[in-house]
Amino acid sequence: MKIEINRHSDIPIAQQIQENIADRIRSNLLEEGSKLPSVRKLAEQTGVSLMTANKAYNHLEKQGLIEKVQGKGTFVRKSSGASKTENEKKLLSYDWQLTVTDYLPRAQYMQFNTGKEKIQFSSSKIWPNLLPNRYLIKETIQILSEEPYILSTYGEGRGDITLRKEMSAYLKHLKIAIEPDDIVITNGVQQGIDIVARSFVGPGDVVVTETPTYSAAIDVFRGRGASIVSIPVDENGMRVDLLPSLKNKPKVIYTIPSFQNPTGTLLSKKRRQLLLDFAQSNEIIIIEDDSWSEIYFDSKPPLPIKSLDEYGHVIYLKGLSKTLSPGCRIGVMATSGTNLNRIIAAKTITDLGTPLLNQKAVLSFLRSNRMKEHIKKLRIALKLRRDRVIDLLTVYAPKEVTWIVPKGGVNIWISLPPWVDTNEMLFEAKKFGISFLPGSACYPKEPAMNHLRLCFAAVDDQLLETGIKTLCKIFTTFIEERNEESNMPLV
Amino acid sequence: MKIEINRHSDIPIAQQIQENIADRIRSNLLEEGSKLPSVRKLAEQTGVSLMTANKAYNHLEKQGLIEKVQGKGTFVRKSSGASKTENEKKLLSYDWQLTVTDYLPRAQYMQFNTGKEKIQFSSSKIWPNLLPNRYLIKETIQILSEEPYILSTYGEGRGDITLRKEMSAYLKHLKIAIEPDDIVITNGVQQGIDIVARSFVGPGDVVVTETPTYSAAIDVFRGRGASIVSIPVDENGMRVDLLPSLKNKPKVIYTIPSFQNPTGTLLSKKRRQLLLDFAQSNEIIIIEDDSWSEIYFDSKPPLPIKSLDEYGHVIYLKGLSKTLSPGCRIGVMATSGTNLNRIIAAKTITDLGTPLLNQKAVLSFLRSNRMKEHIKKLRIALKLRRDRVIDLLTVYAPKEVTWIVPKGGVNIWISLPPWVDTNEMLFEAKKFGISFLPGSACYPKEPAMNHLRLCFAAVDDQLLETGIKTLCKIFTTFIEERNEESNMPLV
């Protein structure tokens, strides 16, 4: 275990240690039954006092995440009685690995995107039937027939020039004027976030994110040892007004301005300008994650922050995985100046470049009018779905449940009463073949446990209604359980 | 600029700073004409004395890498007089970015693999005509026709189970017994190296590599802030006997046991066992980069170290980019125990997974007998090429030039007299449309300048002879230049 302590942080050190271990346990990086280091060893490894180490463990025990076994040591608590002796025995010979420190404090994304459930409300993706499968397949076959060496050659590390040109043209629709040479092709937006992080974020560097935010972005920044400062979101997006009063200067601000993940909110035009102004006067890099801006249901969202950027403060990320082809894994990063050279270097070191075939597969779709037409249809289809889900929730959800009606994107952020733990609820939902993302995964700091993110776009049309109705029943059960508890006589 | 100082290192701090900046300049991360921080600022940023910072700059100036301009500051020296005013003016508005520290001390791979030259001796890859283009294209078209949703769905983060099963079966040929569940699919071996590094290597951690070694691996470990300890290579591979006397305990050992890159040497069977023993008794992770073991020219190399591994010390990397399909970008990582969970987490965070189509494209080739047949043919074809190139060198290279005859793989390591700088030579070679890898890119520490790596497998058959003959003429010119210089009268 590698526990990055930030001694300049407001957060007490014991709490930093406790959060780090809790994250690992919740992410399954520390498996049930794993032995933890002794208090003495923990204190030694992290360079803190015995008292501090002990405090962290006590808090974890209270949270029910670990247990102390007299004479044996401290272990990650096992849920239920499930015996795993076979596997445990096998793991014994790998025991030495437990002492190997790593740089992965959490991996929540992995945990919640297994994709095994029949009714998937968990990952933000679109039902394959709503994507232009046939056309893309036809195009890919065409390319394979025309370019006999496409599987036998490496592409350029920064991405193929044909796609960079097409992307440069496509981004003009969003009023982003960027040259093909200022574009880097990535394996989806996720790799884009990761590449900026590995280039510019290191131990103790301050990264500002919205809270709640995209869970796999938290995983990345945590993995770089960043000190994450989280700024709450209201109906107009990130509370940009709070930025000037931050104690430590941020190096990077990560934002999802349009149809924020997970809340679905929209950063207002005024706040976009304020955010950029703040970055400019403080020499901060903004990572603008723009996965969804084309998928609006009412009016167009304000233009991307990148469209206002004059001095290369914004590294703009856009993916085609969400709206066009999850399978191609194609995203772009756009920026200028020396930062561009640095992200090209980082991309090259990462994997020598994105596969050429996948880059060319999307070319003709982007080039023709089809992309525009497709997005238009997608807007209509997804708006219908959103309306349907909101209607169902309005009818079937118990009155204690609230939600934000998203104006675009694919997610609804649902809040339950404070006594409901959506992690426990997920356990129950899975029995009915339903998955969702527990809100706790979306908090860079102390998680709120009573929210969940529901993606309404991925489920098979036939299963949408059943899924929501069943989920509403589960809501009711969980809300009433507490009501019953509180109705119990006190003695 | 982020300069990671290791105060426990044998290398003087001024030298660490100088090497870091030299690396950046050689990698073009610091472009010609860029302004460097003042001595005072450099001392402040790195936490060293003014004297130390000054010493670093003085040494860089002597190396001809930087220049001090009276009253203006210190700049990266411009080669030739080429005026770039247009571009320079444009860059002015991005000037603030120069103060942004990053975590990329070098990116040599990117610099030397631009692929623009007609006769490419630079990157280790195979001439596309020697790869099974047609079959793979046919198979990929088949898959696209059969799986209409393949471009519209995400795969599993750790890789598709069908490919993991096939890989598990394939590795049995190399006597590696590993379950499909202990395999992770990556975008080529490069991403494998990167994922292990991001999981287990952090600032100050000791990483052992061979010297010289694969340049992009150095780029990765440097990027993680590792302290690299380099062990020389002799005719039996890494000098494993030197490991026990290391002052600081390594955390990770990176090795290319079969047909080492760049020297082409083979780690003997005995040393493989010794290396594993050392790792076992010191709880060290071995990264075994096995890109080439199937491509032997005389006898089979010893079995991979992974085949001896009982307790999960070896993370085994194998790619299909070199021998089958560079375009698919498919590699595997194989390991067991908790380290497996950690690399699955890291892979997922990196890019959510390798594209499904690319994983399936290689399936049927692996499954049939074709892979075996193909590798057999490749061995013959590449052996012929190696022999041809060695013959040409024997006839045309001046007597001062020596080389190691590789017993497998695709590279020849060529040494010139100590007064020849192969970086300068590359500049000349490019005028003739020829590229190679200057040996300096392959040294984790102070580089030797008089070697080069020549890949004999990538060039068009027709151009091979011309290329070698021309290169030999360039060798002669560079060797004689010095001879002439030394023949000049002293006064």
CSV table of N, CA and C in Angstrom, one decimal, chain A residues 29 31 93-94 96-97 99-104 106-107 109-110 128-129 133 137 140-141 144 147-149 151-154 187 190-191 194 198-202 205 220 224 251 283 311-313 321-322 325-327 329 336-339 341-342 344-345 349-353 355 358, chain B residues 29 31 93-94 96-97 99-104 106-107 109-110 125 128-129 133 137 140 144 147-149 151-154 187 190-191 194 198-202 205 220 224 251 283 311-313 321-322 325-327 329 336-339 341-342 344-345 349-353 355 358:
chain,number,residue,atom,x,y,z
A,29,LEU,N,-9.6,-3.3,-4.3
A,29,LEU,CA,-8.1,-3.5,-4.4
A,29,LEU,C,-7.5,-4.2,-3.2
A,31,GLU,N,-8.8,-7.0,-1.0
A,31,GLU,CA,-9.9,-8.0,-1.0
A,31,GLU,C,-10.3,-8.4,0.4
A,93,SER,N,0.6,-18.4,-1.5
A,93,SER,CA,2.0,-18.4,-2.0
A,93,SER,C,2.3,-17.0,-2.6
A,94,TYR,N,1.3,-16.2,-2.8
A,94,TYR,CA,1.5,-14.8,-3.4
A,94,TYR,C,1.6,-13.8,-2.3
A,96,TRP,N,3.7,-12.5,-0.4
A,96,TRP,CA,4.7,-11.5,-0.4
A,96,TRP,C,4.3,-10.2,-1.1
A,97,GLN,N,3.4,-10.4,-2.0
A,97,GLN,CA,2.9,-9.3,-2.8
A,97,GLN,C,2.2,-8.2,-2.0
A,99,THR,N,3.1,-6.9,0.6
A,99,THR,CA,4.0,-5.9,1.1
A,99,THR,C,4.5,-4.9,0.0
A,100,VAL,N,4.2,-5.2,-1.2
A,100,VAL,CA,4.6,-4.4,-2.3
A,100,VAL,C,3.7,-3.1,-2.4
A,101,THR,N,4.3,-2.0,-2.2
A,101,THR,CA,3.5,-0.8,-2.2
A,101,THR,C,3.1,-0.5,-3.7
A,102,ASP,N,1.9,0.1,-3.9
A,102,ASP,CA,1.5,0.5,-5.2
A,102,ASP,C,1.1,1.9,-5.2
A,103,TYR,N,0.7,2.4,-6.4
A,103,TYR,CA,0.3,3.8,-6.6
A,103,TYR,C,-1.1,3.9,-7.1
A,104,LEU,N,-2.0,2.9,-6.6
A,104,LEU,CA,-3.4,2.9,-7.0
A,104,LEU,C,-4.3,3.0,-5.8
A,106,ARG,N,-7.3,3.9,-5.5
A,106,ARG,CA,-8.7,3.4,-5.7
A,106,ARG,C,-8.9,3.1,-7.2
A,107,ALA,N,-10.0,2.3,-7.4
A,107,ALA,CA,-10.3,1.9,-8.7
A,107,ALA,C,-11.8,1.6,-8.7
A,109,TYR,N,-14.2,2.8,-10.6
A,109,TYR,CA,-14.8,2.6,-11.9
A,109,TYR,C,-14.9,1.1,-12.3
A,110,MET,N,-13.7,0.4,-12.1
A,110,MET,CA,-13.7,-1.0,-12.4
A,110,MET,C,-14.7,-1.8,-11.6
A,128,PRO,N,-26.8,0.0,-28.0
A,128,PRO,CA,-26.1,-0.2,-29.3
A,128,PRO,C,-27.1,0.0,-30.5
A,129,ASN,N,-28.4,-0.3,-30.3
A,129,ASN,CA,-29.4,-0.2,-31.3
A,129,ASN,C,-29.6,1.3,-31.8
A,133,ASN,N,-24.5,1.2,-36.2
A,133,ASN,CA,-23.7,0.0,-36.3
A,133,ASN,C,-23.4,-0.4,-37.8
A,137,ILE,N,-19.8,-0.5,-39.7
A,137,ILE,CA,-19.3,-1.8,-40.1
A,137,ILE,C,-19.0,-1.8,-41.6
A,140,THR,N,-15.9,0.2,-42.2
A,140,THR,CA,-14.7,-0.5,-41.8
A,140,THR,C,-14.3,-1.6,-42.7
A,141,ILE,N,-15.3,-2.3,-43.2
A,141,ILE,CA,-15.0,-3.4,-44.2
A,141,ILE,C,-14.4,-2.7,-45.5
A,144,LEU,N,-10.8,-1.9,-44.9
A,144,LEU,CA,-9.9,-3.1,-44.9
A,144,LEU,C,-9.7,-3.6,-46.3
A,147,GLU,N,-7.2,-0.9,-48.0
A,147,GLU,CA,-5.8,-0.6,-47.5
A,147,GLU,C,-5.3,-1.9,-46.9
A,148,PRO,N,-4.6,-2.7,-47.8
A,148,PRO,CA,-4.2,-4.1,-47.4
A,148,PRO,C,-3.2,-4.1,-46.2
A,149,TYR,N,-2.5,-3.0,-46.0
A,149,TYR,CA,-1.5,-3.0,-45.0
A,149,TYR,C,-1.9,-2.3,-43.7
A,151,LEU,N,-3.5,-3.3,-41.1
A,151,LEU,CA,-3.2,-4.0,-39.8
A,151,LEU,C,-1.7,-4.3,-39.6
A,152,SER,N,-0.9,-4.0,-40.6
A,152,SER,CA,0.5,-4.3,-40.5
A,152,SER,C,1.4,-3.1,-40.4
A,153,THR,N,0.8,-1.9,-40.1
A,153,THR,CA,1.6,-0.7,-40.0
A,153,THR,C,1.2,0.0,-38.7
A,154,TYR,N,2.2,0.6,-38.1
A,154,TYR,CA,1.9,1.5,-36.9
A,154,TYR,C,1.4,2.8,-37.5
A,187,ASN,N,-7.2,6.9,-27.1
A,187,ASN,CA,-8.2,5.8,-27.0
A,187,ASN,C,-9.3,6.2,-26.1
A,190,GLN,N,-11.2,8.8,-21.6
A,190,GLN,CA,-10.5,8.3,-20.4
A,190,GLN,C,-9.0,8.4,-20.6
A,191,GLN,N,-8.5,7.9,-21.7
A,191,GLN,CA,-7.0,8.0,-21.9
A,191,GLN,C,-6.6,9.5,-22.0
A,194,ASP,N,-6.2,10.7,-18.5
A,194,ASP,CA,-5.0,10.0,-17.9
A,194,ASP,C,-3.7,10.7,-18.5
A,198,ARG,N,-0.9,12.3,-16.2
A,198,ARG,CA,0.5,11.9,-16.1
A,198,ARG,C,1.5,12.9,-16.6
A,199,SER,N,1.0,13.9,-17.4
A,199,SER,CA,1.9,14.9,-17.8
A,199,SER,C,2.1,16.0,-16.8
A,200,PHE,N,1.0,16.4,-16.1
A,200,PHE,CA,1.1,17.6,-15.3
A,200,PHE,C,0.8,17.4,-13.8
A,201,VAL,N,0.2,16.3,-13.4
A,201,VAL,CA,-0.2,16.1,-12.0
A,201,VAL,C,0.7,15.1,-11.3
A,202,GLY,N,1.3,15.6,-10.2
A,202,GLY,CA,2.1,14.7,-9.4
A,202,GLY,C,1.8,14.8,-7.9
A,205,ASP,N,0.2,18.0,-5.9
A,205,ASP,CA,-0.3,19.0,-6.8
A,205,ASP,C,-1.8,19.1,-6.6
A,220,VAL,N,-8.0,8.4,-11.5
A,220,VAL,CA,-6.8,8.8,-12.2
A,220,VAL,C,-6.0,9.8,-11.3
A,224,ARG,N,-2.3,9.6,-9.2
A,224,ARG,CA,-1.1,10.5,-9.4
A,224,ARG,C,-0.7,11.1,-8.1
A,251,LYS,N,-3.3,23.5,-9.8
A,251,LYS,CA,-2.5,23.4,-11.0
A,251,LYS,C,-3.4,23.0,-12.2
A,283,GLU,N,-2.5,31.0,-14.1
A,283,GLU,CA,-1.7,30.1,-14.9
A,283,GLU,C,-2.1,28.6,-14.6
A,311,TYR,N,-5.0,31.5,-24.9
A,311,TYR,CA,-3.6,31.4,-24.6
A,311,TYR,C,-3.2,29.9,-24.2
A,312,GLY,N,-4.0,29.0,-24.7
A,312,GLY,CA,-3.7,27.6,-24.4
A,312,GLY,C,-3.9,27.1,-23.0
A,313,HIS,N,-4.9,27.7,-22.3
A,313,HIS,CA,-5.1,27.2,-20.9
A,313,HIS,C,-6.0,25.9,-20.9
A,321,SER,N,-16.7,7.7,-28.3
A,321,SER,CA,-17.1,6.4,-27.7
A,321,SER,C,-18.6,6.5,-27.3
A,322,LYS,N,-19.0,7.6,-26.8
A,322,LYS,CA,-20.3,7.7,-26.2
A,322,LYS,C,-21.4,7.8,-27.4
A,325,SER,N,-19.3,5.3,-31.4
A,325,SER,CA,-18.8,4.0,-31.4
A,325,SER,C,-18.0,3.6,-30.2
A,326,PRO,N,-18.6,3.0,-29.2
A,326,PRO,CA,-17.8,2.6,-28.0
A,326,PRO,C,-16.7,1.7,-28.4
A,327,GLY,N,-16.9,0.9,-29.4
A,327,GLY,CA,-15.9,-0.2,-29.7
A,327,GLY,C,-14.7,0.4,-30.4
A,329,ARG,N,-13.1,3.1,-29.6
A,329,ARG,CA,-12.3,3.8,-28.6
A,329,ARG,C,-11.5,4.9,-29.2
A,336,SER,N,-2.7,23.8,-27.4
A,336,SER,CA,-1.6,24.5,-28.2
A,336,SER,C,-0.4,24.8,-27.3
A,337,GLY,N,0.7,25.2,-28.0
A,337,GLY,CA,1.9,25.6,-27.2
A,337,GLY,C,2.7,24.4,-26.8
A,338,THR,N,3.6,24.7,-25.8
A,338,THR,CA,4.5,23.6,-25.4
A,338,THR,C,3.7,22.5,-24.7
A,339,ASN,N,2.5,22.8,-24.1
A,339,ASN,CA,1.7,21.7,-23.5
A,339,ASN,C,1.4,20.7,-24.6
A,341,ASN,N,3.2,19.6,-27.1
A,341,ASN,CA,4.4,18.7,-27.3
A,341,ASN,C,4.4,17.7,-26.1
A,342,ARG,N,4.1,18.2,-24.9
A,342,ARG,CA,4.2,17.3,-23.8
A,342,ARG,C,3.1,16.2,-23.8
A,344,ILE,N,1.8,15.0,-26.5
A,344,ILE,CA,2.1,14.1,-27.6
A,344,ILE,C,3.2,13.1,-27.1
A,345,ALA,N,4.2,13.6,-26.4
A,345,ALA,CA,5.2,12.8,-25.8
A,345,ALA,C,4.5,11.7,-24.9
A,349,ILE,N,4.6,7.6,-25.3
A,349,ILE,CA,5.2,6.7,-24.3
A,349,ILE,C,4.1,5.7,-23.8
A,350,THR,N,2.9,6.2,-23.7
A,350,THR,CA,1.8,5.3,-23.1
A,350,THR,C,1.6,4.1,-24.0
A,351,ASP,N,1.4,4.2,-25.3
A,351,ASP,CA,1.1,3.0,-26.1
A,351,ASP,C,1.5,3.1,-27.5
A,352,LEU,N,2.4,4.0,-27.8
A,352,LEU,CA,2.9,4.2,-29.2
A,352,LEU,C,1.9,4.7,-30.2
A,353,GLY,N,0.6,4.8,-29.7
A,353,GLY,CA,-0.4,5.4,-30.6
A,353,GLY,C,-1.6,4.5,-30.7
A,355,PRO,N,-4.7,2.5,-32.5
A,355,PRO,CA,-4.7,1.6,-33.7
A,355,PRO,C,-5.3,2.4,-35.0
A,358,ASN,N,-9.0,1.7,-36.3
A,358,ASN,CA,-10.1,2.3,-35.5
A,358,ASN,C,-10.2,3.8,-35.8
B,29,LEU,N,11.6,18.0,-25.9
B,29,LEU,CA,10.5,18.5,-25.0
B,29,LEU,C,10.8,19.9,-24.7
B,31,GLU,N,12.2,22.9,-26.7
B,31,GLU,CA,12.5,23.2,-28.0
B,31,GLU,C,13.6,24.2,-28.1
B,93,SER,N,2.4,33.8,-27.0
B,93,SER,CA,1.2,33.9,-26.2
B,93,SER,C,1.0,32.7,-25.3
B,94,TYR,N,1.8,31.6,-25.6
B,94,TYR,CA,1.7,30.4,-24.7
B,94,TYR,C,2.8,30.4,-23.7
B,96,TRP,N,3.3,31.3,-20.8
B,96,TRP,CA,3.1,31.0,-19.4
B,96,TRP,C,3.3,29.5,-19.2
B,97,GLN,N,3.1,28.7,-20.3
B,97,GLN,CA,3.1,27.2,-20.1
B,97,GLN,C,4.5,26.8,-19.7
B,99,THR,N,6.3,27.8,-17.5
B,99,THR,CA,6.5,27.7,-16.0
B,99,THR,C,5.7,26.5,-15.4
B,100,VAL,N,4.9,25.8,-16.2
B,100,VAL,CA,4.2,24.7,-15.7
B,100,VAL,C,5.1,23.5,-15.6
B,101,THR,N,5.3,23.0,-14.4
B,101,THR,CA,6.1,21.8,-14.3
B,101,THR,C,5.4,20.6,-14.9
B,102,ASP,N,6.2,19.6,-15.4
B,102,ASP,CA,5.6,18.4,-15.9
B,102,ASP,C,6.3,17.2,-15.3
B,103,TYR,N,5.9,16.0,-15.7
B,103,TYR,CA,6.5,14.8,-15.2
B,103,TYR,C,7.0,13.9,-16.3
B,104,LEU,N,7.6,14.6,-17.3
B,104,LEU,CA,8.1,13.9,-18.5
B,104,LEU,C,9.5,14.3,-18.7
B,106,ARG,N,11.9,12.8,-20.3
B,106,ARG,CA,12.4,12.6,-21.6
B,106,ARG,C,11.4,11.8,-22.4
B,107,ALA,N,11.6,11.9,-23.7
B,107,ALA,CA,10.7,11.2,-24.7
B,107,ALA,C,11.5,10.9,-25.9
B,109,TYR,N,11.9,8.1,-27.5
B,109,TYR,CA,11.3,7.2,-28.5
B,109,TYR,C,10.6,8.0,-29.5
B,110,MET,N,9.8,9.0,-29.1
B,110,MET,CA,9.0,9.9,-30.0
B,110,MET,C,10.0,10.5,-31.0
B,125,LYS,N,10.7,-3.1,-36.2
B,125,LYS,CA,9.4,-3.6,-36.7
B,125,LYS,C,9.7,-4.4,-38.0
B,128,PRO,N,5.9,-4.9,-43.7
B,128,PRO,CA,4.6,-5.4,-43.7
B,128,PRO,C,4.4,-6.6,-44.7
B,129,ASN,N,5.2,-6.7,-45.7
B,129,ASN,CA,5.0,-7.8,-46.7
B,129,ASN,C,5.3,-9.1,-46.1
B,133,ASN,N,-0.9,-10.1,-43.8
B,133,ASN,CA,-1.9,-9.1,-44.1
B,133,ASN,C,-3.3,-9.6,-44.5
B,137,ILE,N,-6.9,-9.4,-42.6
B,137,ILE,CA,-7.9,-8.6,-43.2
B,137,ILE,C,-9.2,-9.4,-43.4
B,140,THR,N,-10.8,-10.2,-40.2
B,140,THR,CA,-11.5,-9.0,-39.5
B,140,THR,C,-12.8,-8.7,-40.2
B,144,LEU,N,-16.5,-8.6,-38.5
B,144,LEU,CA,-17.4,-7.4,-38.7
B,144,LEU,C,-18.8,-7.9,-39.3
B,147,GLU,N,-20.6,-10.0,-36.3
B,147,GLU,CA,-20.9,-9.4,-35.0
B,147,GLU,C,-21.3,-7.9,-35.2
B,148,PRO,N,-22.6,-7.7,-35.5
B,148,PRO,CA,-23.0,-6.4,-35.9
B,148,PRO,C,-22.8,-5.3,-34.9
B,149,TYR,N,-22.7,-5.7,-33.6
B,149,TYR,CA,-22.6,-4.7,-32.5
B,149,TYR,C,-21.2,-4.5,-32.0
B,151,LEU,N,-18.7,-2.8,-32.9
B,151,LEU,CA,-18.1,-1.4,-32.8
B,151,LEU,C,-19.0,-0.6,-31.9
B,152,SER,N,-20.1,-1.2,-31.4
B,152,SER,CA,-21.0,-0.4,-30.5
B,152,SER,C,-21.0,-0.8,-29.1
B,153,THR,N,-20.1,-1.7,-28.7
B,153,THR,CA,-20.0,-2.2,-27.4
B,153,THR,C,-18.6,-2.1,-26.8
B,154,TYR,N,-18.5,-1.8,-25.5
B,154,TYR,CA,-17.3,-1.8,-24.8
B,154,TYR,C,-16.9,-3.3,-24.5
B,187,ASN,N,-2.8,-2.6,-25.1
B,187,ASN,CA,-2.5,-2.1,-26.4
B,187,ASN,C,-1.0,-2.2,-26.7
B,190,GLN,N,4.2,-1.9,-25.1
B,190,GLN,CA,4.5,-0.6,-24.5
B,190,GLN,C,3.5,-0.3,-23.4
B,191,GLN,N,2.2,-0.5,-23.7
B,191,GLN,CA,1.2,-0.2,-22.6
B,191,GLN,C,1.4,-1.1,-21.4
B,194,ASP,N,4.1,0.3,-19.3
B,194,ASP,CA,3.6,1.5,-18.7
B,194,ASP,C,2.6,1.2,-17.5
B,198,ARG,N,3.1,2.4,-13.7
B,198,ARG,CA,2.2,3.2,-13.0
B,198,ARG,C,1.6,2.6,-11.7
B,199,SER,N,1.6,1.2,-11.8
B,199,SER,CA,1.1,0.5,-10.6
B,199,SER,C,2.2,0.4,-9.5
B,200,PHE,N,3.4,0.2,-9.8
B,200,PHE,CA,4.4,-0.1,-8.8
B,200,PHE,C,5.6,0.8,-8.7
B,201,VAL,N,5.8,1.7,-9.6
B,201,VAL,CA,7.0,2.5,-9.6
B,201,VAL,C,6.7,4.0,-9.3
B,202,GLY,N,7.3,4.5,-8.3
B,202,GLY,CA,7.1,5.9,-8.0
B,202,GLY,C,8.4,6.6,-7.7
B,205,ASP,N,11.8,5.1,-6.2
B,205,ASP,CA,11.9,3.6,-6.3
B,205,ASP,C,13.0,3.2,-7.2
B,220,VAL,N,9.5,5.7,-19.9
B,220,VAL,CA,8.4,5.4,-18.9
B,220,VAL,C,8.9,5.4,-17.5
B,224,ARG,N,8.1,8.2,-14.2
B,224,ARG,CA,7.6,7.8,-12.9
B,224,ARG,C,8.5,8.3,-11.8
B,251,LYS,N,13.0,-2.4,-6.6
B,251,LYS,CA,11.6,-2.8,-6.4
B,251,LYS,C,11.2,-3.6,-7.6
B,283,GLU,N,12.0,-10.2,-2.7
B,283,GLU,CA,10.6,-9.7,-3.0
B,283,GLU,C,10.6,-8.6,-4.0
B,311,TYR,N,5.8,-18.0,-7.5
B,311,TYR,CA,5.2,-17.2,-6.5
B,311,TYR,C,4.7,-15.8,-7.0
B,312,GLY,N,4.6,-15.7,-8.3
B,312,GLY,CA,4.1,-14.5,-8.9
B,312,GLY,C,5.1,-13.3,-8.8
B,313,HIS,N,6.3,-13.6,-9.0
B,313,HIS,CA,7.3,-12.5,-9.1
B,313,HIS,C,7.4,-11.9,-10.5
B,321,SER,N,2.3,-7.1,-31.8
B,321,SER,CA,2.6,-6.0,-32.7
B,321,SER,C,3.8,-6.3,-33.5
B,322,LYS,N,4.8,-7.0,-33.0
B,322,LYS,CA,6.0,-7.2,-33.7
B,322,LYS,C,5.8,-8.3,-34.8
B,325,SER,N,0.8,-8.3,-36.0
B,325,SER,CA,0.0,-7.2,-36.5
B,325,SER,C,0.3,-5.9,-35.7
B,326,PRO,N,1.2,-5.0,-36.2
B,326,PRO,CA,1.5,-3.8,-35.6
B,326,PRO,C,0.2,-2.9,-35.4
B,327,GLY,N,-0.7,-3.1,-36.4
B,327,GLY,CA,-1.9,-2.2,-36.5
B,327,GLY,C,-2.9,-2.6,-35.5
B,329,ARG,N,-2.4,-3.5,-32.4
B,329,ARG,CA,-1.9,-3.0,-31.1
B,329,ARG,C,-2.4,-4.0,-30.0
B,336,SER,N,0.0,-13.3,-11.4
B,336,SER,CA,-1.0,-13.9,-10.5
B,336,SER,C,-0.9,-13.2,-9.1
B,337,GLY,N,-1.9,-13.5,-8.3
B,337,GLY,CA,-2.0,-12.9,-7.0
B,337,GLY,C,-2.6,-11.5,-6.9
B,338,THR,N,-2.3,-10.8,-5.9
B,338,THR,CA,-2.9,-9.5,-5.8
B,338,THR,C,-2.3,-8.5,-6.8
B,339,ASN,N,-1.1,-8.8,-7.3
B,339,ASN,CA,-0.5,-7.9,-8.3
B,339,ASN,C,-1.4,-7.9,-9.6
B,341,ASN,N,-4.8,-8.1,-9.6
B,341,ASN,CA,-5.8,-7.2,-9.4
B,341,ASN,C,-5.4,-5.8,-9.7
B,342,ARG,N,-4.2,-5.5,-9.2
B,342,ARG,CA,-3.7,-4.1,-9.3
B,342,ARG,C,-3.5,-3.7,-10.8
B,344,ILE,N,-5.0,-5.0,-13.3
B,344,ILE,CA,-6.3,-4.9,-14.0
B,344,ILE,C,-6.9,-3.5,-13.7
B,345,ALA,N,-6.8,-3.1,-12.4
B,345,ALA,CA,-7.3,-1.8,-12.1
B,345,ALA,C,-6.6,-0.7,-12.9
B,349,ILE,N,-8.3,2.0,-15.5
B,349,ILE,CA,-8.2,3.4,-15.3
B,349,ILE,C,-7.6,4.1,-16.5
B,350,THR,N,-6.6,3.4,-17.2
B,350,THR,CA,-5.9,4.0,-18.3
B,350,THR,C,-6.8,4.3,-19.5
B,351,ASP,N,-7.6,3.3,-19.9
B,351,ASP,CA,-8.4,3.6,-21.1
B,351,ASP,C,-9.7,2.8,-21.2
B,352,LEU,N,-10.1,2.2,-20.1
B,352,LEU,CA,-11.3,1.4,-20.0
B,352,LEU,C,-11.2,0.1,-20.8
B,353,GLY,N,-10.1,-0.1,-21.5
B,353,GLY,CA,-10.0,-1.4,-22.2
B,353,GLY,C,-9.6,-1.2,-23.6
B,355,PRO,N,-9.7,-2.0,-27.6
B,355,PRO,CA,-10.9,-2.2,-28.5
B,355,PRO,C,-11.2,-3.6,-28.8
B,358,ASN,N,-10.2,-5.3,-32.4
B,358,ASN,CA,-8.7,-5.6,-32.5
B,358,ASN,C,-8.4,-6.8,-31.8
